[in-house]
Amino acid sequence: MEKLTAKEEEVMQVLWKMEQGYVKDMVPQFTNPPLHYNTVSTIVRNLEEKGYVGHRAYGNTHEYYPIITKEDYQNRFVLKKVVGDYFDNSYKNLVSYFAQNEKISADELREILAMIEQKK
């Protein structure tokens, strides 16, 4: 499975939020900038070819749904790239960065530690 383009990710974000939908229902979600029906339709078909989206056919109409979850995509492409490119493949460095730059509180870190401890 390959990483998506920015526009493909944008369409997937809408589809993950909707869980399923027709192109005509997706189009109004794109306001800045607005996307034309044909553009969204082409992107959705490309996503289907790449294995990210499936569809149910109702005559000539297609209802699309994500095949891959948002979490799977994040784990496979987003987090892996960020951690690899910016934090030397270390999640410890990632968390440390947020702590040092006051993007995460001590209480939030304790919550994270509690979640890790519960998994053991």
PDB file of C-alpha atoms in Angstrom:
ATOM      1  CA  MET A   1       0.000   0.000   0.000  1.00  0.00           C
ATOM      2  CA  GLU A   2       1.398   3.385  -0.973  1.00  0.00           C
ATOM      3  CA  LYS A   3       1.259   6.731   0.814  1.00  0.00           C
ATOM      4  CA  LEU A   4      -1.485   9.024  -0.372  1.00  0.00           C
ATOM      5  CA  THR A   5      -1.183  12.464  -1.919  1.00  0.00           C
ATOM      6  CA  ALA A   6      -2.386  15.461   0.088  1.00  0.00           C
ATOM      7  CA  LYS A   7      -5.696  15.599  -1.827  1.00  0.00           C
ATOM      8  CA  GLU A   8      -6.213  11.851  -1.443  1.00  0.00           C
ATOM      9  CA  GLU A   9      -5.635  12.186   2.301  1.00  0.00           C
ATOM     10  CA  GLU A  10      -8.134  15.032   2.383  1.00  0.00           C
ATOM     11  CA  VAL A  11     -10.774  12.870   0.688  1.00  0.00           C
ATOM     12  CA  MET A  12      -9.983   9.966   3.023  1.00  0.00           C
ATOM     13  CA  GLN A  13     -10.429  12.262   6.046  1.00  0.00           C
ATOM     14  CA  VAL A  14     -13.938  13.060   4.822  1.00  0.00           C
ATOM     15  CA  LEU A  15     -14.725   9.411   4.120  1.00  0.00           C
ATOM     16  CA  TRP A  16     -13.403   8.298   7.532  1.00  0.00           C
ATOM     17  CA  LYS A  17     -15.603  10.939   9.143  1.00  0.00           C
ATOM     18  CA  MET A  18     -18.681   9.949   7.102  1.00  0.00           C
ATOM     19  CA  GLU A  19     -17.903   6.198   7.331  1.00  0.00           C
ATOM     20  CA  GLN A  20     -19.623   5.732   3.957  1.00  0.00           C
ATOM     21  CA  GLY A  21     -21.126   7.988   1.361  1.00  0.00           C
ATOM     22  CA  TYR A  22     -21.779   9.011  -2.184  1.00  0.00           C
ATOM     23  CA  VAL A  23     -19.568  11.482  -4.040  1.00  0.00           C
ATOM     24  CA  LYS A  24     -22.441  14.007  -4.034  1.00  0.00           C
ATOM     25  CA  ASP A  25     -22.441  13.857  -0.212  1.00  0.00           C
ATOM     26  CA  MET A  26     -18.657  14.322  -0.016  1.00  0.00           C
ATOM     27  CA  VAL A  27     -18.417  17.371  -2.289  1.00  0.00           C
ATOM     28  CA  PRO A  28     -19.965  19.869   0.191  1.00  0.00           C
ATOM     29  CA  GLN A  29     -17.323  18.880   2.781  1.00  0.00           C
ATOM     30  CA  PHE A  30     -14.610  20.554   0.699  1.00  0.00           C
ATOM     31  CA  THR A  31     -14.934  24.282   1.212  1.00  0.00           C
ATOM     32  CA  ASN A  32     -11.397  25.627   1.332  1.00  0.00           C
ATOM     33  CA  PRO A  33     -10.824  25.308  -1.541  1.00  0.00           C
ATOM     34  CA  PRO A  34     -14.052  23.826  -2.887  1.00  0.00           C
ATOM     35  CA  LEU A  35     -13.619  20.733  -5.030  1.00  0.00           C
ATOM     36  CA  HIS A  36     -15.705  19.958  -8.104  1.00  0.00           C
ATOM     37  CA  TYR A  37     -17.788  16.775  -8.225  1.00  0.00           C
ATOM     38  CA  ASN A  38     -15.634  15.311 -11.026  1.00  0.00           C
ATOM     39  CA  THR A  39     -12.445  15.971  -9.034  1.00  0.00           C
ATOM     40  CA  VAL A  40     -13.767  14.179  -5.953  1.00  0.00           C
ATOM     41  CA  SER A  41     -15.082  11.334  -8.097  1.00  0.00           C
ATOM     42  CA  THR A  42     -11.686  10.882  -9.784  1.00  0.00           C
ATOM     43  CA  ILE A  43      -9.842  10.941  -6.450  1.00  0.00           C
ATOM     44  CA  VAL A  44     -12.248   8.378  -4.945  1.00  0.00           C
ATOM     45  CA  ARG A  45     -11.768   6.054  -7.919  1.00  0.00           C
ATOM     46  CA  ASN A  46      -7.988   6.414  -7.556  1.00  0.00           C
ATOM     47  CA  LEU A  47      -8.304   5.561  -3.866  1.00  0.00           C
ATOM     48  CA  GLU A  48     -10.290   2.492  -4.818  1.00  0.00           C
ATOM     49  CA  GLU A  49      -7.595   1.394  -7.280  1.00  0.00           C
ATOM     50  CA  LYS A  50      -4.984   1.836  -4.527  1.00  0.00           C
ATOM     51  CA  GLY A  51      -6.992  -0.371  -2.170  1.00  0.00           C
ATOM     52  CA  TYR A  52      -8.090   2.288   0.316  1.00  0.00           C
ATOM     53  CA  VAL A  53     -11.757   2.484  -0.661  1.00  0.00           C
ATOM     54  CA  GLY A  54     -14.441   0.006  -1.622  1.00  0.00           C
ATOM     55  CA  HIS A  55     -17.928   0.555  -3.010  1.00  0.00           C
ATOM     56  CA  ARG A  56     -21.411  -0.863  -3.149  1.00  0.00           C
ATOM     57  CA  ALA A  57     -23.158  -0.427  -6.486  1.00  0.00           C
ATOM     58  CA  TYR A  58     -26.815   0.548  -6.701  1.00  0.00           C
ATOM     59  CA  GLY A  59     -27.403   0.618 -10.423  1.00  0.00           C
ATOM     60  CA  ASN A  60     -25.150   3.369 -11.780  1.00  0.00           C
ATOM     61  CA  THR A  61     -24.656   4.886  -8.323  1.00  0.00           C
ATOM     62  CA  HIS A  62     -21.789   3.937  -6.031  1.00  0.00           C
ATOM     63  CA  GLU A  63     -21.654   4.244  -2.273  1.00  0.00           C
ATOM     64  CA  TYR A  64     -18.038   4.389  -1.114  1.00  0.00           C
ATOM     65  CA  TYR A  65     -16.541   3.280   2.194  1.00  0.00           C
ATOM     66  CA  PRO A  66     -13.000   3.145   3.594  1.00  0.00           C
ATOM     67  CA  ILE A  67     -11.266  -0.230   3.581  1.00  0.00           C
ATOM     68  CA  ILE A  68      -8.348   0.901   5.726  1.00  0.00           C
ATOM     69  CA  THR A  69      -9.011   2.573   9.077  1.00  0.00           C
ATOM     70  CA  LYS A  70      -7.677   5.990   9.910  1.00  0.00           C
ATOM     71  CA  GLU A  71      -5.609   4.448  12.720  1.00  0.00           C
ATOM     72  CA  ASP A  72      -4.014   1.899  10.383  1.00  0.00           C
ATOM     73  CA  TYR A  73      -3.088   4.644   7.932  1.00  0.00           C
ATOM     74  CA  GLN A  74      -1.652   6.824  10.698  1.00  0.00           C
ATOM     75  CA  ASN A  75       0.418   3.951  12.052  1.00  0.00           C
ATOM     76  CA  ARG A  76       1.657   2.887   8.648  1.00  0.00           C
ATOM     77  CA  PHE A  77       2.496   6.238   7.115  1.00  0.00           C
ATOM     78  CA  VAL A  78       2.007   9.325   9.246  1.00  0.00           C
ATOM     79  CA  LEU A  79       3.541   8.415  12.602  1.00  0.00           C
ATOM     80  CA  LYS A  80       6.226   6.232  11.095  1.00  0.00           C
ATOM     81  CA  LYS A  81       7.388   9.066   8.832  1.00  0.00           C
ATOM     82  CA  VAL A  82       7.289  11.749  11.510  1.00  0.00           C
ATOM     83  CA  VAL A  83       9.067   9.611  14.102  1.00  0.00           C
ATOM     84  CA  GLY A  84      11.609   8.406  11.548  1.00  0.00           C
ATOM     85  CA  ASP A  85      12.312  11.751   9.878  1.00  0.00           C
ATOM     86  CA  TYR A  86      12.285  14.006  12.927  1.00  0.00           C
ATOM     87  CA  PHE A  87      12.865  11.898  16.038  1.00  0.00           C
ATOM     88  CA  ASP A  88      15.493   9.308  15.029  1.00  0.00           C
ATOM     89  CA  ASN A  89      12.895   6.496  15.055  1.00  0.00           C
ATOM     90  CA  SER A  90      12.377   7.073  18.779  1.00  0.00           C
ATOM     91  CA  TYR A  91       8.935   7.534  20.312  1.00  0.00           C
ATOM     92  CA  LYS A  92      10.774   8.535  23.495  1.00  0.00           C
ATOM     93  CA  ASN A  93      12.294  11.468  21.596  1.00  0.00           C
ATOM     94  CA  LEU A  94       8.850  12.373  20.269  1.00  0.00           C
ATOM     95  CA  VAL A  95       7.266  12.464  23.735  1.00  0.00           C
ATOM     96  CA  SER A  96      10.306  14.280  25.123  1.00  0.00           C
ATOM     97  CA  TYR A  97       9.932  16.945  22.431  1.00  0.00           C
ATOM     98  CA  PHE A  98       6.326  17.591  23.424  1.00  0.00           C
ATOM     99  CA  ALA A  99       7.208  17.689  27.113  1.00  0.00           C
ATOM    100  CA  GLN A 100      10.130  20.080  26.609  1.00  0.00           C
ATOM    101  CA  ASN A 101       8.042  22.413  24.465  1.00  0.00           C
ATOM    102  CA  GLU A 102       5.150  22.334  26.949  1.00  0.00           C
ATOM    103  CA  LYS A 103       2.798  20.751  24.427  1.00  0.00           C
ATOM    104  CA  ILE A 104       1.919  18.016  26.922  1.00  0.00           C
ATOM    105  CA  SER A 105       1.283  18.394  30.644  1.00  0.00           C
ATOM    106  CA  ALA A 106       2.578  16.268  33.496  1.00  0.00           C
ATOM    107  CA  ASP A 107      -0.997  15.057  34.086  1.00  0.00           C
ATOM    108  CA  GLU A 108      -1.266  13.943  30.460  1.00  0.00           C
ATOM    109  CA  LEU A 109       2.061  12.130  30.745  1.00  0.00           C
ATOM    110  CA  ARG A 110       0.801  10.347  33.869  1.00  0.00           C
ATOM    111  CA  GLU A 111      -2.319   9.299  31.948  1.00  0.00           C
ATOM    112  CA  ILE A 112      -0.123   7.920  29.166  1.00  0.00           C
ATOM    113  CA  LEU A 113       1.997   6.028  31.683  1.00  0.00           C
ATOM    114  CA  ALA A 114      -1.155   4.579  33.261  1.00  0.00           C
ATOM    115  CA  MET A 115      -2.339   3.389  29.836  1.00  0.00           C
ATOM    116  CA  ILE A 116       1.044   1.756  29.198  1.00  0.00           C
ATOM    117  CA  GLU A 117       0.994   0.069  32.596  1.00  0.00           C
ATOM    118  CA  GLN A 118      -2.535  -1.291  31.962  1.00  0.00           C
ATOM    119  CA  LYS A 119      -1.366  -2.929  28.720  1.00  0.00           C
ATOM    120  CA  LYS A 120       1.314  -4.966  30.533  1.00  0.00           C
TER     121      LYS A 120
END
